[in-house]
Short mmCIF file of C-alpha atoms and ligand atoms in Angstrom, two decimals:
data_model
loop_
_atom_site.label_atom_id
_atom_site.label_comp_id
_atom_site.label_asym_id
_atom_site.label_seq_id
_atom_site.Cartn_x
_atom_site.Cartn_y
_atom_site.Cartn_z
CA UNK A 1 0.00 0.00 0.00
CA UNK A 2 1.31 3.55 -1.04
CA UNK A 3 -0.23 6.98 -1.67
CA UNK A 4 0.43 9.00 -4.92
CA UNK A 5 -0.30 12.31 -5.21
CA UNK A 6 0.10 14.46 -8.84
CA UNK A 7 -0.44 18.58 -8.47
CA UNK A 8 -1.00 20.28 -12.34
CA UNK A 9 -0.90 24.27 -12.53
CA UNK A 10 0.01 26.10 -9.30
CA UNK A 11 3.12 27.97 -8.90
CA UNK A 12 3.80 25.93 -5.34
CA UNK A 13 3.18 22.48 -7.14
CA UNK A 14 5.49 21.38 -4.19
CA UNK A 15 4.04 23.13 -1.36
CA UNK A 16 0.68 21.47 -2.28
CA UNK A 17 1.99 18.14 -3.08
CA UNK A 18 3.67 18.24 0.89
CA UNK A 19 0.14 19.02 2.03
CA UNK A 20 -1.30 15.67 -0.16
CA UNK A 21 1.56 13.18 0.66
CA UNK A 22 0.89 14.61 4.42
CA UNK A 23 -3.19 13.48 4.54
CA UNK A 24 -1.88 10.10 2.61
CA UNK A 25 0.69 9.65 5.25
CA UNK A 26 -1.17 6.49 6.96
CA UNK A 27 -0.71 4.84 3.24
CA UNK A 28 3.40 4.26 3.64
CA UNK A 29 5.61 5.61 6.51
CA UNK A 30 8.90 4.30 5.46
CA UNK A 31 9.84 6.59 2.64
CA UNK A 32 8.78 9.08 0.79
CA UNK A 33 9.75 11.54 -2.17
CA UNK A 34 8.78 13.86 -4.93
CA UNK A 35 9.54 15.33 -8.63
CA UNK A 36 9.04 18.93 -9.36
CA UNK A 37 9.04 20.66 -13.10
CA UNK A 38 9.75 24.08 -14.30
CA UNK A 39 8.94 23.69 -17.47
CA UNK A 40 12.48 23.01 -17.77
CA UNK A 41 14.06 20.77 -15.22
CA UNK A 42 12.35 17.96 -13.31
CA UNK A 43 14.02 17.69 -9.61
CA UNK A 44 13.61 14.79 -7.61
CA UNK A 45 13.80 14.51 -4.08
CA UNK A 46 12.98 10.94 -2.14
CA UNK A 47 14.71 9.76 1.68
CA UNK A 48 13.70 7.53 3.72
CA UNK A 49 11.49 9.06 6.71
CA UNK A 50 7.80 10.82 7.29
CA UNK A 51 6.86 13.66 4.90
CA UNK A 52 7.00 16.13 7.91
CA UNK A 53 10.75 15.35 7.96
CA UNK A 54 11.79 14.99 4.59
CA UNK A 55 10.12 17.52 3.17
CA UNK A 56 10.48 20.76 5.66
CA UNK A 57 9.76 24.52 4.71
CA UNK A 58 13.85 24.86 3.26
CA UNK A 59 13.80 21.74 1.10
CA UNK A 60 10.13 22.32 -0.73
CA UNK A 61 11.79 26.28 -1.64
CA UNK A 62 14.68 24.17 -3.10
CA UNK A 63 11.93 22.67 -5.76
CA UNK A 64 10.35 25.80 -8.00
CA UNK A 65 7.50 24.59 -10.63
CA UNK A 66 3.58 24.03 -10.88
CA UNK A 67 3.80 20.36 -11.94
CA UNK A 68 4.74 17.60 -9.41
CA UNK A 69 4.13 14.21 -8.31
CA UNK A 70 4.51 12.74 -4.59
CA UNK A 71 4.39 8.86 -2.99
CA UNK A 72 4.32 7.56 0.51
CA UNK A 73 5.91 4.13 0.10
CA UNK A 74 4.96 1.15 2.04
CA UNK A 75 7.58 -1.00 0.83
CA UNK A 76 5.70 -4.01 -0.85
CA UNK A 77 7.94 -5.67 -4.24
CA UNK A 78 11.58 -4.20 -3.17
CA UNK A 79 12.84 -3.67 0.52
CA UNK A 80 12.88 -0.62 2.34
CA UNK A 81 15.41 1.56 0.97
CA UNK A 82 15.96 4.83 -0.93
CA UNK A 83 16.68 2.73 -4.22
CA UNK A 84 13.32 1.89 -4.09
CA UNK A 85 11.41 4.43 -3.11
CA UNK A 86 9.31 6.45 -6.00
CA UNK A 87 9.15 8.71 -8.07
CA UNK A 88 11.50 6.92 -10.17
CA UNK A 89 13.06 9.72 -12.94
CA UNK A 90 14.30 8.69 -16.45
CA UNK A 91 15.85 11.23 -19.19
CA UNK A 92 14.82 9.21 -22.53
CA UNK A 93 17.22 9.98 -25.31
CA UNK A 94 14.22 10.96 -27.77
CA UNK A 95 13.40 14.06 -25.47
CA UNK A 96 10.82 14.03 -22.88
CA UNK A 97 12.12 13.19 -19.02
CA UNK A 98 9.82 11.29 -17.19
CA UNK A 99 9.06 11.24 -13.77
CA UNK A 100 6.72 8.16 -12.26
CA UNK A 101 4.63 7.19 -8.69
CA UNK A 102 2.40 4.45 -8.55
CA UNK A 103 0.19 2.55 -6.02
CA UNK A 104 0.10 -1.46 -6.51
CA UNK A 105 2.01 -4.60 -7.57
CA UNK A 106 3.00 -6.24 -10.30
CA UNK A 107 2.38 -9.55 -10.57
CA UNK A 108 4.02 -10.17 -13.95
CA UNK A 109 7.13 -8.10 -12.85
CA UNK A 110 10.02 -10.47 -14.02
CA UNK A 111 8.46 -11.21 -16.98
CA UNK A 112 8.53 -7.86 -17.59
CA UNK A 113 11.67 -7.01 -16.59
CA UNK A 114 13.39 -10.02 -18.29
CA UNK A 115 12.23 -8.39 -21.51
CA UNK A 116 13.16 -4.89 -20.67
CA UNK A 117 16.32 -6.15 -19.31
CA UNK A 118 17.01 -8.20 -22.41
CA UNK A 119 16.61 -5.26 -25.05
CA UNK A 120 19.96 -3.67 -22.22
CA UNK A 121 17.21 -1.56 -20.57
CA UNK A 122 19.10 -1.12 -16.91
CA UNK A 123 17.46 -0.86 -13.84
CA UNK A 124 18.59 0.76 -10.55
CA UNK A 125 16.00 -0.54 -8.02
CA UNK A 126 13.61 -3.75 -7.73
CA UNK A 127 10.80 -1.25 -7.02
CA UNK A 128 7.34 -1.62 -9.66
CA UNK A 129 7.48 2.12 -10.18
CA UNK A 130 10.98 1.84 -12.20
CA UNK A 131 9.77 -0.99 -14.23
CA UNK A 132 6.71 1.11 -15.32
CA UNK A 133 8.12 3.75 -16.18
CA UNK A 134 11.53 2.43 -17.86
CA UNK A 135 8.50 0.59 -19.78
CA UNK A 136 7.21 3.60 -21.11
CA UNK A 137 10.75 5.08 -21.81
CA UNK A 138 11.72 2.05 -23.53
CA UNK A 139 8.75 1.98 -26.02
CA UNK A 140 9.29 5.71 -26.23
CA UNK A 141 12.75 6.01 -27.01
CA UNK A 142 13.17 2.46 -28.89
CA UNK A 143 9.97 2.34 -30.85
CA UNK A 144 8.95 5.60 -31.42
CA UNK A 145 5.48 5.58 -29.65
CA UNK A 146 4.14 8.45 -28.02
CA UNK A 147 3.58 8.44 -24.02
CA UNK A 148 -0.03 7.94 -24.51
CA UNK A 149 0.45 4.59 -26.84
CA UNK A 150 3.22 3.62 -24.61
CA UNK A 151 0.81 3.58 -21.95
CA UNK A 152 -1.79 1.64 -23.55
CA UNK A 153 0.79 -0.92 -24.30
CA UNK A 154 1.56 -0.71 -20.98
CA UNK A 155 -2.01 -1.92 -20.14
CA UNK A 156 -1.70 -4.63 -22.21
CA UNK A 157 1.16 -6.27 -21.03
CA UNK A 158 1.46 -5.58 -17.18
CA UNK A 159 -1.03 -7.47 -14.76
CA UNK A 160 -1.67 -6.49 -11.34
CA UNK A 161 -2.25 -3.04 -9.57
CA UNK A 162 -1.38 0.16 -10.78
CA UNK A 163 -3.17 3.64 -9.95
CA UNK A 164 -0.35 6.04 -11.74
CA UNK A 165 0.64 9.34 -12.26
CA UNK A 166 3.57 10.36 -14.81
CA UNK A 167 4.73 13.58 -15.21
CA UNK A 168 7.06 15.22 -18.86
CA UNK A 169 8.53 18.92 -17.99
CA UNK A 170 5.10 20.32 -18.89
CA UNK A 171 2.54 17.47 -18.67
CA UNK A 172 0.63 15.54 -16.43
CA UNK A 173 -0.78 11.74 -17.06
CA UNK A 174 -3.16 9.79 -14.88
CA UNK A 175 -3.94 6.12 -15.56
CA UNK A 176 -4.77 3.02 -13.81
CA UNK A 177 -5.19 -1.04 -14.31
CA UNK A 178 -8.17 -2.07 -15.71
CA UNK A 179 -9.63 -3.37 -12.31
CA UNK A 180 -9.49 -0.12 -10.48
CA UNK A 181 -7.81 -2.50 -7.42
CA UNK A 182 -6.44 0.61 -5.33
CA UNK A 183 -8.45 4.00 -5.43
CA UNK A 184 -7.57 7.03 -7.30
CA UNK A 185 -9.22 10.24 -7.59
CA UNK A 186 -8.86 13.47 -9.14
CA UNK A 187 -10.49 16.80 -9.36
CA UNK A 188 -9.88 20.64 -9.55
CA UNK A 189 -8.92 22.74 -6.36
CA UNK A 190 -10.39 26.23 -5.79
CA UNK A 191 -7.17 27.18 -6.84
CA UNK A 192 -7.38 26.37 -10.26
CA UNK A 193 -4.70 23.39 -10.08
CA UNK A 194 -5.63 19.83 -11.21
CA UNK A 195 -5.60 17.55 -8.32
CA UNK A 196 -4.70 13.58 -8.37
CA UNK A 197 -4.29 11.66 -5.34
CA UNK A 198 -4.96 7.94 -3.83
CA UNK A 199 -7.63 9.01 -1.44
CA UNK A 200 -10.35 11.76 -1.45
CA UNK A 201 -9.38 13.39 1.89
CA UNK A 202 -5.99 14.47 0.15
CA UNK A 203 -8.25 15.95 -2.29
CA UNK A 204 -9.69 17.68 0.75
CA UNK A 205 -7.05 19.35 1.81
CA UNK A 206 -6.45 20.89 -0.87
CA UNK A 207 -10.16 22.02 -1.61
CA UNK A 208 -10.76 20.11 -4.37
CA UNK A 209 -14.48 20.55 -4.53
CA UNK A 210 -15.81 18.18 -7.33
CA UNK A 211 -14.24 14.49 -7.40
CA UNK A 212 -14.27 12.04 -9.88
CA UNK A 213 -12.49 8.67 -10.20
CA UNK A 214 -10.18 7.60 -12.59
CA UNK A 215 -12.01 5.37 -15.38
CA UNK A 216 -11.08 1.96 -15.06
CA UNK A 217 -8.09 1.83 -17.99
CA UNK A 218 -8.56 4.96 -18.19
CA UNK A 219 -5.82 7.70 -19.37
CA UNK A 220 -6.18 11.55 -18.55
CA UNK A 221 -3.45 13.73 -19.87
CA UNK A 222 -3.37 17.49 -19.05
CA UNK A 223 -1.29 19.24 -20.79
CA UNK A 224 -1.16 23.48 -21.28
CA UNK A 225 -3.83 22.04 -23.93
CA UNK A 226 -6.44 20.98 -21.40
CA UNK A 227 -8.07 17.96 -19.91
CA UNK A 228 -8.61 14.72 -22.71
CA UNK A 229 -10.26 11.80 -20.54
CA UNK A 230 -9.03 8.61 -22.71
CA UNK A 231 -11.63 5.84 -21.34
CA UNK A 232 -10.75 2.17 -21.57
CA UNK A 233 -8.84 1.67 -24.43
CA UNK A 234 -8.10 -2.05 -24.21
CA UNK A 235 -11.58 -3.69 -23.33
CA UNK A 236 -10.14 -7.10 -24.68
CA UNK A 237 -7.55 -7.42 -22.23
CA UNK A 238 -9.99 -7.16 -19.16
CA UNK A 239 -11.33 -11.69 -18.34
CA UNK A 240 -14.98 -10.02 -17.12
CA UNK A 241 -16.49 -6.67 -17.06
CA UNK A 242 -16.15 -6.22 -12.88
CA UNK A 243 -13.81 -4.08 -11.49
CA UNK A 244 -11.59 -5.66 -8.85
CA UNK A 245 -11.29 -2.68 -5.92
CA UNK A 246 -9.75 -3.96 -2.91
CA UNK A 247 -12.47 -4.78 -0.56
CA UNK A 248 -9.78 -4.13 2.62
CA UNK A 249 -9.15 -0.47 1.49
CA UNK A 250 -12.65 -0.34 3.25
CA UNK A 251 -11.84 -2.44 5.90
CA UNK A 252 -8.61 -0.84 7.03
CA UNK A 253 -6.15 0.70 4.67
CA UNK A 254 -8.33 4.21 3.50
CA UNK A 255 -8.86 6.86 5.84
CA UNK A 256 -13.30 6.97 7.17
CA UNK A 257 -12.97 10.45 5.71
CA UNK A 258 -12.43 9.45 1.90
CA UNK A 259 -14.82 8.26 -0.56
CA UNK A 260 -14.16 6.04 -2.92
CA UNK A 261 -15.11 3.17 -5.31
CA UNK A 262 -18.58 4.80 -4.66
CA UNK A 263 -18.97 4.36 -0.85
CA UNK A 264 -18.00 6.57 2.03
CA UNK A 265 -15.04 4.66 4.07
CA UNK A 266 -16.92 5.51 7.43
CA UNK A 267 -20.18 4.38 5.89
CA UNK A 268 -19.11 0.91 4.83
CA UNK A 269 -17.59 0.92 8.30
CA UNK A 270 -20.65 1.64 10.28
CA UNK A 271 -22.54 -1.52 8.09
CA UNK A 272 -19.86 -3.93 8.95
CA UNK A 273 -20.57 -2.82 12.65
CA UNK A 274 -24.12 -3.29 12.97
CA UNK A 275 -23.49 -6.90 10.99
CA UNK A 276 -21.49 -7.76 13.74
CA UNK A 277 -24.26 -6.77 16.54
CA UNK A 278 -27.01 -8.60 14.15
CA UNK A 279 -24.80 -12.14 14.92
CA UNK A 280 -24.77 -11.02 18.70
CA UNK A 281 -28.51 -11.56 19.44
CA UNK A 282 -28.77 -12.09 23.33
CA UNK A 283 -25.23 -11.24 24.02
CA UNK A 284 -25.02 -9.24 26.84
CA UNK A 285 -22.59 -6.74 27.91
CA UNK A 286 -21.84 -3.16 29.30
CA UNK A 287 -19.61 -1.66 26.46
CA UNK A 288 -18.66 -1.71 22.64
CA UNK A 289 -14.60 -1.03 22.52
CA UNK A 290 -13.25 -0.45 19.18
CA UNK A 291 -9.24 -1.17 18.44
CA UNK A 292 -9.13 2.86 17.34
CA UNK A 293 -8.73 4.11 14.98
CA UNK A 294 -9.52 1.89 11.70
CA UNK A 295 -12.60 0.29 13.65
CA UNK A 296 -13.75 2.73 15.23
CA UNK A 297 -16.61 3.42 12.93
CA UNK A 298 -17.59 -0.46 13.30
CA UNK A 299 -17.77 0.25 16.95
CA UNK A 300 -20.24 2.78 16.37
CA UNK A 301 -22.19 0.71 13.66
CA UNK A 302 -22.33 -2.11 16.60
CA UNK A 303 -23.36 -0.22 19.07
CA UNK A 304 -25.87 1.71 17.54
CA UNK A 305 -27.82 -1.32 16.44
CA UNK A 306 -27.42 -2.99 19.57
CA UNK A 307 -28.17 0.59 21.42
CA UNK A 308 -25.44 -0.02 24.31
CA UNK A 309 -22.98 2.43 24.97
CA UNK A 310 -19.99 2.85 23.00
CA UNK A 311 -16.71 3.72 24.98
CA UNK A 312 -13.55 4.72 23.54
CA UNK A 313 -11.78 2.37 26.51
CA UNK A 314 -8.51 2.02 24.60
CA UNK A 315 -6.58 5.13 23.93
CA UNK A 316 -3.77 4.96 20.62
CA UNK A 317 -0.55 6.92 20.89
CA UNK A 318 -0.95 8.61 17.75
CA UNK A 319 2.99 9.02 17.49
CA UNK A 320 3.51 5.13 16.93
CA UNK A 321 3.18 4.28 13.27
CA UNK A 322 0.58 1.61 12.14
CA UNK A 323 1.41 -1.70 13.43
CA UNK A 324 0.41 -3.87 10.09
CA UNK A 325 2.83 -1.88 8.07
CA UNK A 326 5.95 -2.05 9.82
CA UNK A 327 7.99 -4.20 8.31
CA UNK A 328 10.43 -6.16 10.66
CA UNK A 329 8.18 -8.48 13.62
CA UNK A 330 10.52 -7.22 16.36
CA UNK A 331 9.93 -3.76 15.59
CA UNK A 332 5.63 -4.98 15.44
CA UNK A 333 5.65 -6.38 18.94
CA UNK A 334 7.65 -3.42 20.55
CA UNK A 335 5.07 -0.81 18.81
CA UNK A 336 1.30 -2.78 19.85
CA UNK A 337 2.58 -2.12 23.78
CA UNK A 338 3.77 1.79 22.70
CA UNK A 339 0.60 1.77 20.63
CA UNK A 340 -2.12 1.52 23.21
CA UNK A 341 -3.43 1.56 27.03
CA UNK A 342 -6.25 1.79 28.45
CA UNK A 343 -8.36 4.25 30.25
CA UNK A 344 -7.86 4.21 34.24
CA UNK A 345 -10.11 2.00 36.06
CA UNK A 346 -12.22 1.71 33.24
CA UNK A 347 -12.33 -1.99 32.47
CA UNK A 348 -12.87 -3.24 35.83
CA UNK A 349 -15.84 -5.98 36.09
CA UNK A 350 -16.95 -5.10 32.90
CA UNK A 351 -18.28 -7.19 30.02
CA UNK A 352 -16.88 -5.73 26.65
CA UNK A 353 -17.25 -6.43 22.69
CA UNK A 354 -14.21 -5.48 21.92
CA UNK A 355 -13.93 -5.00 17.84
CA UNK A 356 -11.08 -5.39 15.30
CA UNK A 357 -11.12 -4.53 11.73
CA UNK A 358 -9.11 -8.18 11.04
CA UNK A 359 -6.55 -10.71 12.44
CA UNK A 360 -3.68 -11.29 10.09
CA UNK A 361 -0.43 -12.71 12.52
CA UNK A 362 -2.85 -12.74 16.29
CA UNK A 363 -0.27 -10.43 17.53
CA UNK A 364 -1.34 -7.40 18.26
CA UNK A 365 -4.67 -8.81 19.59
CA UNK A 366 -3.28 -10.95 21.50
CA UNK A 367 -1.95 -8.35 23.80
CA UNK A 368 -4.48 -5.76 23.34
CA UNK A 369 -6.80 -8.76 24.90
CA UNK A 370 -3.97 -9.34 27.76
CA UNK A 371 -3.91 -5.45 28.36
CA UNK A 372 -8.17 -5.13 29.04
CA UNK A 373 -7.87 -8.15 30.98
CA UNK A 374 -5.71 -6.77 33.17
CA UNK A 375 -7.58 -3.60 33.44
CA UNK A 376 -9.80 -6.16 34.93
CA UNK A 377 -12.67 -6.57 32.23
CA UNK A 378 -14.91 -9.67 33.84
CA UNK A 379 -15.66 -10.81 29.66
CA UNK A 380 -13.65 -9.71 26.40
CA UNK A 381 -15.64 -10.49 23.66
CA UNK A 382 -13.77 -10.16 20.26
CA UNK A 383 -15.54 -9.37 16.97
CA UNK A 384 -13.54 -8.77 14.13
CA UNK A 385 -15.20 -6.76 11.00
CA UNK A 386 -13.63 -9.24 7.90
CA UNK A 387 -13.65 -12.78 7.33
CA UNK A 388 -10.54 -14.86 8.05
CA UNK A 389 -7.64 -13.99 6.38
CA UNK A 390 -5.89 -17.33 4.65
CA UNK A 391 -4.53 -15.89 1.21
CA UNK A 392 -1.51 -13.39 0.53
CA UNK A 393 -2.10 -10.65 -1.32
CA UNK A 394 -0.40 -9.61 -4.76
CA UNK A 395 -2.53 -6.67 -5.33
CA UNK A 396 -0.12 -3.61 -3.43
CA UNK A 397 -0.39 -4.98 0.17
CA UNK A 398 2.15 -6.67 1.76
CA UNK A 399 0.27 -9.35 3.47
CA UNK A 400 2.91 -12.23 5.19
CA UNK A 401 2.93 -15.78 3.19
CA UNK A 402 0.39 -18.31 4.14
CA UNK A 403 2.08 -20.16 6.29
CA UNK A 404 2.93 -16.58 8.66
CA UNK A 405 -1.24 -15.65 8.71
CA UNK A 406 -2.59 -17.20 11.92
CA UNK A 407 -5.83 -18.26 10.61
CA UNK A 408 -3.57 -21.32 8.42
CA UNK A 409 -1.65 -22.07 11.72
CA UNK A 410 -4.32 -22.92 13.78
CA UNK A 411 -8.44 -23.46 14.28
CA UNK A 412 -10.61 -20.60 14.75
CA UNK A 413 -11.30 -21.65 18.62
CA UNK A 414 -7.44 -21.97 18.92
CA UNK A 415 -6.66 -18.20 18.17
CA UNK A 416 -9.41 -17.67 20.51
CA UNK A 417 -7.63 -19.24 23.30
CA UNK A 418 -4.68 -17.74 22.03
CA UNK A 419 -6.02 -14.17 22.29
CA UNK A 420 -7.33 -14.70 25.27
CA UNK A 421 -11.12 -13.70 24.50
CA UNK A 422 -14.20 -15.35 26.07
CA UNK A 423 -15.34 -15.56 22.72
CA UNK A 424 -14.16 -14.89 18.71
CA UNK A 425 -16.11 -14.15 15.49
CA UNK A 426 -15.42 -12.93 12.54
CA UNK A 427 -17.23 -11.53 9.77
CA UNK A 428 -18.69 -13.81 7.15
CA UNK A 429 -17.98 -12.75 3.63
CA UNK A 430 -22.02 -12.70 2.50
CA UNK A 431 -22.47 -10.47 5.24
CA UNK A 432 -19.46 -8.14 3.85
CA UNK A 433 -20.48 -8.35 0.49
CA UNK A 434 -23.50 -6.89 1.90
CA UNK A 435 -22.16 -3.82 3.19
CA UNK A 436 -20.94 -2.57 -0.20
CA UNK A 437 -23.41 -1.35 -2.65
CA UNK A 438 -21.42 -3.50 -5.94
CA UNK A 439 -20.49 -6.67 -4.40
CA UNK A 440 -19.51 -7.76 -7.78
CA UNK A 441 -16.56 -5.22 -8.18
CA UNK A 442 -14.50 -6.07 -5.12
CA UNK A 443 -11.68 -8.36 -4.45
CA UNK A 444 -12.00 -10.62 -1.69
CA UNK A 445 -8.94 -13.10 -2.75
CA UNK A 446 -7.11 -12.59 0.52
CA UNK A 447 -10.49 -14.38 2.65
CA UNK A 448 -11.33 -16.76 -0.21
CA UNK A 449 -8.59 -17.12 -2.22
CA UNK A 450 -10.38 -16.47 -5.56
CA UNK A 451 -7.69 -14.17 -7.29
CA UNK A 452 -9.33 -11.94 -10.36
CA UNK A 453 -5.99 -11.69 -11.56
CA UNK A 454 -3.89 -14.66 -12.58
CA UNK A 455 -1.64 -14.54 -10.57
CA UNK A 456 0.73 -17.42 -12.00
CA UNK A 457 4.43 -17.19 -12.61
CA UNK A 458 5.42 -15.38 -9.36
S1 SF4 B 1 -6.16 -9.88 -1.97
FE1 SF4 B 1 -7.12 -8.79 -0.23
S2 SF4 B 1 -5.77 -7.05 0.23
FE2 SF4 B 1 -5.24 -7.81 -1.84
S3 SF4 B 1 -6.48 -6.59 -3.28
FE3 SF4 B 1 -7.66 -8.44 -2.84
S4 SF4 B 1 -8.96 -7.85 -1.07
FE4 SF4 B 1 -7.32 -6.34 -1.23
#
């Protein structure tokens, strides 16, 4: 999981694409970075580190233009290190430079690569972003294709996830695969500038009024000639006519404030919630706890339909970074006790429903169940808002192998002992299917293992 972020016409492209990569920041905390144009020069900038302290006040002055692109990385296909972070930048020899950030995975990456890599194309990182564009470059440079063909080529041959922006000295490009997996919208902002970004609160923050998606294989170039909307271009390539958006972007990943693949976040939250208290007829308890922040909407879903009190019992140091996306298990464990504690004399002789969005590893609630049951909570019950996840995901999110995800280790009532909850469910996939108005163009491969993709030869 990443965020992009692509400003077009505003004199402090930079400034504003800061504020973007800032509101995407829960999207990828290990690195960051961003390409700026004049007109003339494209300068890149990427370090490892937050966007607060890569980018300060000193280094966005240092990168003058009113075109730019920005990505938070959350390292998925490459490890965590300033070779891979995006943009990636490439001068072709034919003339335009090209600077590149995408969201997603690749699944046929060394296919790709082996073909790029056998025409001497060179590549500096084992990051998705670089193989795109160096793509693009190649067919550019080698075969004479402008970026717009390039692209659609691009769309033929690549499978997987890709919500893109690509920026020339003096032009903007927006596409994405032809499932629409990860979101991507894009709009106008009060001041005049064209807005692209991964999720509709960046678009926020940078009062972008009117929203729209990004069409499904779509291309959208804007250039000092205007807008041109390109709509799927390469219907043959798609197996069936559903998009594929990630069902978990709902779940966890997006921020409650963004809308996208026509839902609000919260909203679909809020269902899953009151789902949960529909399975929980005659349960009886004092309190609905929600794991903040990604369920706390469910909390409010549950308790609403149950009408029993919700209580914001656990309390999240907002200073720790997410604990699914840090990448080393050591570092995990240390951050879930950093991460959260509970309210003072709260929990004592109380029954709770205590909600999570999902169990992927049993880690972190684990000891989030230890730490209410010390508080002295008489009954933890645990209800977790997504079906059991069995299945990796190659779709942008680096989910462990089967063998690491808890629910192929051991039975259902096994975790629950292992948590340490009087009780466990989860929820089941009808019911989730339920809670988004097009069930049909959603991705649930990482609960049933039914990939929309091929994903063969990785
Ligand atoms: S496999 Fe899971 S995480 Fe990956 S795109 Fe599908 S629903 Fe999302």
């Amino acid at each position: 999981m990443c965020g992009i972020i692509g400003i077009y016409g505003n004199p402090n492209a930079a400034g504003m694409a800061a504020l973007g990569m800032f509101a995407e920041q829960h999207r990828g905390q290990e690195s960051c970075g961003m390409a700026v144009s004049d007109g003339k020069v494209i300068r890149l900038r990427k370090k490892m580190g937050l966007v607060k302290e890569v980018f300060t006040d000193d280094k966005l002055r240092e990168m003058p233009g009113s075109l730019s692109i920005g990505h938070v990385r959350y390292p998925t296909k490459g490890s965590a290190t300033e070779f891979n972070s995006q943009p990636h930048l490439v001068e072709t020899l034919s003339g335009p430079c090209l600077a590149l950030a995408s969201n997603g995975d690749i699944v046929n990456y060394q296919e790709i690569r082996n073909y790029l890599e056998e025409k001497q194309v060179y590549f500096n990182s084992d990051n998705d972003g670089e193989l795109l564009v160096k793509f693009i470059a190649y067919k550019v440079d080698k075969e004479g294709y402008d970026i717009q063909k390039a692209i659609k080529e691009l769309m033929k041959r690549f499978r997987g996830a890709f919500s893109t922006v690509l920026i020339t000295r003096d032009e903007m490009y927006m596409f994405r695969d032809p499932y629409s997996i990860r979101p991507m919208v894009w709009g106008k902002a009060s001041n005049g500038a064209i807005v692209v970004a991964s999720e509709s609160c960046a678009l926020d923050t940078l009062f972008v009024t009117e929203r729209k998606e990004v069409p499904s294989a779509g291309i959208i170039c804007v250039s000092k000639d205007g807008i041109k909307v390109f709509e799927n271009g390469i219907k043959n390539y798609r197996v069936n006519e559903n998009q594929c958006h990630c069902i978990f972007e709902h779940i966890y990943f997006s921020r409650p404030d963004s809308h996208h693949f026509g839902e609000n976040v919260f909203e679909v939250r809020e269902k899953i919630g009151a789902c949960l208290a529909e399975m929980d007829e005659g349960l009886d308890v004092d309190y609905v706890v929600p794991v903040p922040d990604s369920s706390n909407f469910m909390g409010i879903g549950y308790a609403r339909r149950k009408n029993i009190p919700l209580s914001l019992g656990l309390i999240r140091n907002h200073y720790v970074g997410r604990t699914f996306i840090k990448p080393e298990q050591t570092i995990r464990d240390e951050s879930v006790r950093q991460k959260f504690n509970v309210l003072p004399n709260f929990f004592q002789g109380k029954k709770i429903v205590l909600i999570d969005d999902s169990i992927v590893r049993g880690t972190t609630i684990r000891k989030i169940v230890e730490l209410i049951k010390l508080a002295g909570a008489s009954e933890v019950h645990l209800r977790i808002g997504s079906p059991q996840v069995k299945f990796s995901c190659y779709y942008g999110i680096d989910t462990p192998t089967r063998e690491e995800l808890v629910a192929n280790q051991i039975s259902l009532e096994e975790i629950r002992i292992k948590s340490g909850a009087d009780t466990l469910k989860h929820l089941p996939i009808e019911a989730l299917r339920n809670c988004v108005t097009a069930p049909s163009d959603y991705c649930y491969a990482c609960f049933n293992g039914d990939y929309p993709i091929s994903i063969e030869k990785i």
